[in-house]
């Protein structure tokens, strides 16, 4: 994203998708278009922002104060609170959606003008001079969890920063907590470098000059809202309903119980894939079958679930929700510098008729059939 953004600024026009599709300088040069950077059209992103589909899907839960993400970053020795506050103010002025607030009872965000959010009120300093170096990360994580409880989306407090000051000569930690309504995983790759650049400039006695944002989150949300009622989109409804129309066998031996099967009861498992298997998974297999690693993983998941069910799963297929980053190149919108929650989710049914799942599980030719 940074490569595409900086290239356009220098008059070499490539898209983020070009960078993914053509992963060498020579391949990028073949599709790059030379010319002056386009004249910047002010897109301040201020005003009313309609909720996006993923926000509507979660409903009021999405507006709750606990729906947060956070990052822990090392801070350089010698950082001062004044520099951190001014750096955060520069980030708030640059990325409009961070100045948003929810409206109780309405599925919209309201984004205020630059300079209307007091960065100083969002920064807390914690004396961590007595915390051992190997305990700073855990202390920062605790601080982040506590700060998450003090977010107030309806009051416009979408962000909190807790600086663990480890004293002169020691690197500290910064816990940056942001409400999920205005940030996603990709956004952190924009925000953290921007905050670092702003603080570095201020520490050197310069005013921060962060790169402008091309398209606002408000603009993107308005595009989605317009598409939702467009004839070419509404014509898709029958196809989506047909995809969902069909059996979805239980994963377990009983129906889900809303009282027992809650988010708090979710279990997590972590598997470390051996180096040799990982190389086959992400390298050799996608190359042989002309696909991506996502297709390999989805095929393996569908085959495993159907094989485990033993109840007609192959005929019914496996119904999944596919979650993506959501930053699709719709109507030429350039989102390489845009902060916000862009996640998209859509269903897909993977039918496994005619696949010998036992043979696939054993690594036979049916494994290739399953992937195709």
Coordinates of C-alpha atoms in Angstrom, one line a residue:
X1 CA 0.0 0.0 0.0
X2 CA 2.8 2.4 0.8
X3 CA 4.6 1.5 -2.4
X4 CA 1.6 2.2 -4.5
X5 CA 0.8 5.5 -2.7
X6 CA 4.4 6.8 -2.9
X7 CA 4.8 5.7 -6.5
X8 CA 1.7 7.7 -7.6
X9 CA 3.0 10.7 -5.7
X10 CA 6.2 10.5 -7.8
X11 CA 4.3 10.2 -11.1
X12 CA 4.5 6.4 -11.5
X13 CA 0.9 5.2 -11.5
X14 CA 0.5 1.6 -10.2
X15 CA -2.3 0.3 -8.0
X16 CA -2.2 -1.8 -4.9
X17 CA -3.6 -4.7 -6.9
X18 CA -0.7 -4.3 -9.3
X19 CA 1.7 -4.8 -6.5
X20 CA 0.0 -8.0 -5.4
X21 CA -0.3 -9.4 -9.0
X22 CA 3.1 -8.4 -10.3
X23 CA 5.7 -8.9 -7.6
X24 CA 8.9 -7.8 -9.3
X25 CA 10.1 -4.4 -10.4
X26 CA 10.2 -5.5 -14.0
X27 CA 6.6 -6.8 -13.9
X28 CA 5.4 -3.6 -12.3
X29 CA 7.3 -1.5 -14.9
X30 CA 5.4 -3.3 -17.6
X31 CA 2.0 -2.0 -16.3
X32 CA 3.1 1.4 -14.7
X33 CA 1.8 4.5 -16.3
X34 CA 3.9 7.6 -16.2
X35 CA 2.5 11.1 -15.6
X36 CA 2.2 13.8 -13.0
X37 CA 0.4 13.0 -9.8
X38 CA -3.3 13.8 -10.1
X39 CA -4.3 17.1 -8.6
X40 CA -5.6 16.5 -5.1
X41 CA -9.3 16.9 -4.7
X42 CA -10.1 17.7 -1.1
X43 CA -12.0 14.9 0.6
X44 CA -12.2 15.8 4.2
X45 CA -14.5 13.0 5.2
X46 CA -16.4 15.2 7.5
X47 CA -20.1 14.8 8.1
X48 CA -22.6 11.9 8.3
X49 CA -21.2 8.4 7.4
X50 CA -23.7 5.6 6.7
X51 CA -22.9 2.3 8.4
X52 CA -21.3 -0.3 6.1
X53 CA -22.7 -3.8 5.6
X54 CA -20.4 -5.4 8.1
X55 CA -21.5 -2.8 10.7
X56 CA -25.2 -3.4 10.0
X57 CA -24.6 -7.2 10.3
X58 CA -23.4 -6.8 13.8
X59 CA -26.0 -4.2 14.8
X60 CA -25.9 -2.5 18.1
X61 CA -23.0 -4.8 19.3
X62 CA -20.8 -2.9 16.9
X63 CA -21.4 0.3 18.8
X64 CA -20.5 -1.1 22.2
X65 CA -17.5 0.4 24.0
X66 CA -15.8 -3.0 24.4
X67 CA -15.6 -3.6 20.6
X68 CA -12.0 -2.6 20.2
X69 CA -8.6 -3.4 18.7
X70 CA -5.2 -2.3 20.1
X71 CA -1.6 -2.4 19.3
X72 CA 1.5 -2.3 21.5
X73 CA 4.5 -0.3 20.2
X74 CA 7.9 0.3 21.6
X75 CA 8.6 4.0 22.3
X76 CA 12.1 5.5 22.1
X77 CA 14.0 6.6 25.1
X78 CA 13.6 10.3 25.5
X79 CA 10.0 10.5 24.3
X80 CA 8.0 13.2 26.0
X81 CA 4.3 13.5 26.6
X82 CA 4.1 16.7 24.7
X83 CA 5.6 15.1 21.6
X84 CA 3.3 12.1 21.9
X85 CA 0.2 14.3 22.3
X86 CA 1.2 16.5 19.3
X87 CA 1.9 13.5 17.2
X88 CA -1.4 11.9 18.0
X89 CA -3.1 15.2 17.2
X90 CA -1.5 15.2 13.7
X91 CA -2.8 11.6 13.2
X92 CA -6.3 12.7 14.3
X93 CA -6.3 15.6 11.9
X94 CA -5.1 13.4 9.0
X95 CA -7.5 10.5 9.4
X96 CA -11.0 11.9 9.7
X97 CA -12.8 8.7 10.8
X98 CA -10.9 8.7 14.1
X99 CA -12.9 11.8 14.9
X100 CA -16.2 10.0 14.5
X101 CA -18.9 9.4 17.0
X102 CA -21.9 7.1 17.1
X103 CA -25.5 8.3 17.2
X104 CA -27.7 6.3 19.6
X105 CA -30.6 4.7 17.7
X106 CA -29.2 5.5 14.3
X107 CA -26.9 3.5 12.0
X108 CA -24.6 6.3 11.2
X109 CA -21.3 7.9 12.3
X110 CA -20.8 11.6 12.6
X111 CA -17.3 12.9 11.8
X112 CA -16.3 16.2 13.2
X113 CA -13.9 18.8 11.7
X114 CA -10.1 18.8 12.2
X115 CA -9.0 20.1 15.6
X116 CA -12.2 19.3 17.4
X117 CA -10.8 16.3 19.2
X118 CA -8.5 17.1 22.2
X119 CA -5.6 14.7 21.8
X120 CA -4.2 15.6 25.3
X121 CA -7.4 14.2 26.9
X122 CA -6.8 10.8 25.1
X123 CA -3.2 10.3 26.3
X124 CA -2.3 8.9 29.7
X125 CA 1.2 8.5 31.1
X126 CA 2.0 5.6 33.4
X127 CA 5.2 5.6 35.4
X128 CA 6.9 2.3 34.5
X129 CA 10.4 3.0 35.8
X130 CA 10.1 0.1 38.2
X131 CA 8.8 -2.4 35.6
X132 CA 11.5 -4.8 34.4
X133 CA 12.2 -4.8 30.7
X134 CA 10.7 -8.3 30.2
X135 CA 7.5 -7.2 31.9
X136 CA 6.7 -4.1 29.9
X137 CA 4.7 -5.9 27.2
X138 CA 2.5 -7.5 29.7
X139 CA 2.0 -4.3 31.6
X140 CA 1.1 -2.6 28.3
X141 CA -1.4 -5.3 27.5
X142 CA -3.1 -4.8 30.9
X143 CA -3.1 -1.0 30.3
X144 CA -4.7 -1.6 26.9
X145 CA -7.5 -3.7 28.4
X146 CA -8.2 -1.1 31.0
X147 CA -8.2 1.7 28.5
X148 CA -10.6 -0.2 26.2
X149 CA -13.2 0.1 29.0
X150 CA -12.9 3.9 28.9
X151 CA -13.8 4.3 25.2
X152 CA -17.1 6.1 24.6
X153 CA -18.1 6.0 21.0
X154 CA -21.2 8.1 21.6
X155 CA -19.1 10.9 23.1
X156 CA -16.5 10.7 20.3
X157 CA -13.8 9.0 22.4
X158 CA -12.9 6.4 19.8
X159 CA -9.3 6.2 20.8
X160 CA -7.1 6.0 24.0
X161 CA -3.3 6.0 24.2
X162 CA -1.5 4.8 27.3
X163 CA 2.3 5.6 27.4
X164 CA 4.3 3.4 29.8
X165 CA 7.3 5.7 30.5
X166 CA 10.2 3.4 31.5
X167 CA 12.4 6.3 32.4
X168 CA 15.4 8.0 30.8
X169 CA 17.6 5.8 28.7
X170 CA 15.0 3.0 28.4
X171 CA 12.5 2.2 25.7
X172 CA 9.0 2.3 26.9
X173 CA 5.7 1.1 25.5
X174 CA 2.6 2.7 23.9
X175 CA -0.7 0.9 24.1
X176 CA -2.9 2.4 21.4
X177 CA -6.6 1.4 21.7
X178 CA -9.1 2.2 19.0
X179 CA -12.7 1.3 18.6
X180 CA -13.2 -1.3 15.9
X181 CA -15.8 0.8 14.1
X182 CA -13.0 3.1 12.8
X183 CA -10.1 0.7 12.4
X184 CA -9.2 -2.7 11.0
X185 CA -6.1 -4.8 10.6
X186 CA -4.9 -3.1 7.5
X187 CA -5.4 0.4 9.1
X188 CA -2.8 -0.3 11.7
X189 CA -0.2 -0.5 8.9
X190 CA -1.1 3.1 8.1
X191 CA -1.6 4.5 11.6
X192 CA 1.5 3.3 13.4
X193 CA 4.0 4.6 10.7
X194 CA 2.1 7.9 10.6
X195 CA 2.3 8.3 14.4
X196 CA 6.0 7.4 14.4
X197 CA 6.7 9.8 11.6
X198 CA 4.8 12.6 13.3
X199 CA 6.6 12.1 16.6
X200 CA 10.0 11.9 15.0
X201 CA 9.4 15.2 13.2
X202 CA 8.2 16.9 16.4
X203 CA 11.1 15.6 18.4
X204 CA 13.4 17.1 15.8
X205 CA 11.7 20.5 16.0
X206 CA 9.7 20.2 12.8
X207 CA 6.0 20.3 12.1
X208 CA 4.8 16.9 11.0
X209 CA 3.7 16.7 7.3
X210 CA 1.8 13.4 7.0
X211 CA 0.8 12.3 3.5
X212 CA -2.7 13.3 2.6
X213 CA -5.5 10.7 2.4
X214 CA -6.8 10.2 -1.1
X215 CA -10.3 8.9 -0.4
X216 CA -12.2 9.2 2.9
X217 CA -14.0 6.4 4.7
X218 CA -17.1 8.5 4.3
X219 CA -16.7 8.4 0.5
X220 CA -16.3 4.6 0.6
X221 CA -19.4 4.1 2.9
X222 CA -21.5 6.3 0.6
X223 CA -20.4 4.3 -2.4
X224 CA -21.5 1.0 -0.7
X225 CA -24.8 2.5 0.3
X226 CA -25.5 3.6 -3.3
X227 CA -24.5 0.2 -4.7
X228 CA -26.9 -1.5 -2.3
X229 CA -29.9 -0.1 -4.1
X230 CA -28.4 -0.2 -7.6
X231 CA -30.3 -2.4 -10.1
X232 CA -27.2 -4.5 -10.9
X233 CA -26.8 -5.3 -7.2
X234 CA -30.5 -6.0 -6.3
X235 CA -30.6 -8.3 -9.3
X236 CA -28.1 -10.6 -7.5
X237 CA -30.5 -11.3 -4.6
X238 CA -32.1 -14.5 -6.1
X239 CA -28.6 -16.0 -6.7
X240 CA -27.5 -15.3 -3.1
X241 CA -30.8 -16.7 -1.7
X242 CA -30.4 -19.8 -3.8
X243 CA -26.9 -20.3 -2.5
X244 CA -28.2 -20.2 1.1
X245 CA -31.2 -22.3 0.3
X246 CA -30.3 -25.8 1.4
X247 CA -29.3 -28.0 4.3
X248 CA -26.5 -26.9 6.6
X249 CA -25.8 -30.0 8.7
X250 CA -24.8 -29.5 12.3
X251 CA -21.1 -29.4 13.2
X252 CA -21.7 -31.1 16.5
X253 CA -24.1 -33.6 17.9
X254 CA -26.7 -31.1 19.0
X255 CA -28.2 -27.8 17.9
X256 CA -26.6 -24.6 19.0
X257 CA -27.8 -23.3 22.3
X258 CA -27.8 -19.5 22.6
X259 CA -27.3 -19.8 26.4
X260 CA -24.2 -22.0 26.2
X261 CA -22.7 -21.4 22.8
X262 CA -21.5 -17.8 23.2
X263 CA -18.5 -15.9 22.2
X264 CA -17.1 -16.4 25.7
X265 CA -17.2 -20.2 25.2
X266 CA -15.1 -20.1 22.0
X267 CA -12.1 -22.3 22.1
X268 CA -8.9 -21.6 20.3
X269 CA -6.3 -23.9 18.9
X270 CA -2.8 -23.2 17.5
X271 CA -0.9 -25.6 15.2
X272 CA 2.7 -25.0 14.0
X273 CA 3.1 -26.4 10.5
X274 CA 6.5 -27.9 9.9
X275 CA 8.7 -26.0 7.5
X276 CA 8.5 -28.6 4.8
X277 CA 4.7 -28.8 4.9
X278 CA 4.5 -25.0 5.0
X279 CA 6.6 -24.7 1.8
X280 CA 4.2 -27.1 0.1
X281 CA 1.1 -25.3 1.3
X282 CA 2.1 -21.8 0.4
X283 CA 4.5 -22.4 -2.5
X284 CA 4.4 -25.6 -4.4
X285 CA 0.7 -26.4 -4.3
X286 CA -0.6 -23.0 -5.4
X287 CA 2.0 -23.0 -8.2
X288 CA 0.9 -26.4 -9.5
X289 CA -2.8 -25.7 -9.3
X290 CA -2.6 -22.1 -10.4
X291 CA -4.5 -20.8 -7.4
X292 CA -3.8 -19.0 -4.1
X293 CA -3.1 -20.4 -0.7
X294 CA -6.7 -19.3 0.3
X295 CA -8.2 -21.9 -2.1
X296 CA -5.9 -24.6 -0.7
X297 CA -7.0 -23.8 2.9
X298 CA -10.7 -23.7 2.0
X299 CA -10.5 -27.0 0.1
X300 CA -8.8 -28.6 3.0
X301 CA -11.3 -27.2 5.5
X302 CA -14.3 -28.3 3.4
X303 CA -12.9 -31.7 2.9
X304 CA -12.1 -32.2 6.6
X305 CA -15.6 -31.0 7.8
X306 CA -17.4 -33.2 5.3
X307 CA -15.2 -36.2 6.1
X308 CA -15.8 -35.7 9.8
X309 CA -19.6 -35.4 9.5
X310 CA -20.2 -38.7 7.7
X311 CA -23.9 -37.5 7.2
X312 CA -24.2 -36.6 3.6
X313 CA -21.9 -33.6 4.0
X314 CA -20.5 -33.9 0.5
X315 CA -23.9 -33.7 -1.1
X316 CA -25.0 -30.8 1.0
X317 CA -21.7 -29.1 0.8
X318 CA -20.0 -27.0 3.4
X319 CA -21.5 -23.5 4.0
X320 CA -18.9 -20.9 5.0
X321 CA -18.7 -17.2 5.6
X322 CA -15.6 -15.8 3.8
X323 CA -14.2 -12.7 5.5
X324 CA -11.9 -10.4 3.4
X325 CA -10.1 -7.1 4.0
X326 CA -12.8 -5.4 1.9
X327 CA -10.6 -2.8 0.2
X328 CA -11.8 -3.7 -3.3
X329 CA -11.0 -1.3 -6.2
X330 CA -14.6 -0.1 -6.7
X331 CA -15.2 2.8 -9.1
X332 CA -11.5 3.6 -9.0
X333 CA -11.4 4.5 -5.3
X334 CA -7.8 4.5 -4.0
X335 CA -7.8 3.3 -0.4
X336 CA -4.0 2.8 0.2
X337 CA -4.0 5.7 2.7
X338 CA -7.6 5.3 4.2
X339 CA -8.2 4.3 7.8
X340 CA -11.4 2.6 8.7
X341 CA -13.2 -0.7 9.1
X342 CA -13.4 -2.2 5.6
X343 CA -14.0 -5.9 6.4
X344 CA -16.4 -7.7 4.1
X345 CA -18.1 -11.0 4.6
X346 CA -20.0 -13.2 2.1
X347 CA -21.3 -16.8 2.1
X348 CA -20.0 -19.6 -0.1
X349 CA -21.2 -23.2 -0.4
X350 CA -18.5 -25.7 -1.3
X351 CA -20.0 -28.8 -2.8
X352 CA -17.9 -32.0 -2.7
X353 CA -20.0 -34.4 -4.9
X354 CA -17.9 -37.1 -6.5
X355 CA -14.9 -36.5 -4.3
X356 CA -13.5 -39.6 -2.4
X357 CA -12.8 -38.0 0.9
X358 CA -11.0 -41.0 2.3
X359 CA -8.6 -40.9 -0.6
X360 CA -8.2 -37.2 -0.3
X361 CA -7.4 -37.4 3.4
X362 CA -4.8 -40.0 2.6
X363 CA -3.1 -37.7 0.0
X364 CA -4.3 -39.6 -3.1
X365 CA -5.4 -38.2 -6.4
X366 CA -8.7 -37.2 -4.9
X367 CA -6.9 -34.4 -3.0
X368 CA -6.3 -32.7 -6.3
X369 CA -9.9 -33.3 -7.4
X370 CA -11.0 -31.7 -4.1
X371 CA -8.9 -28.6 -4.7
X372 CA -10.1 -28.2 -8.3

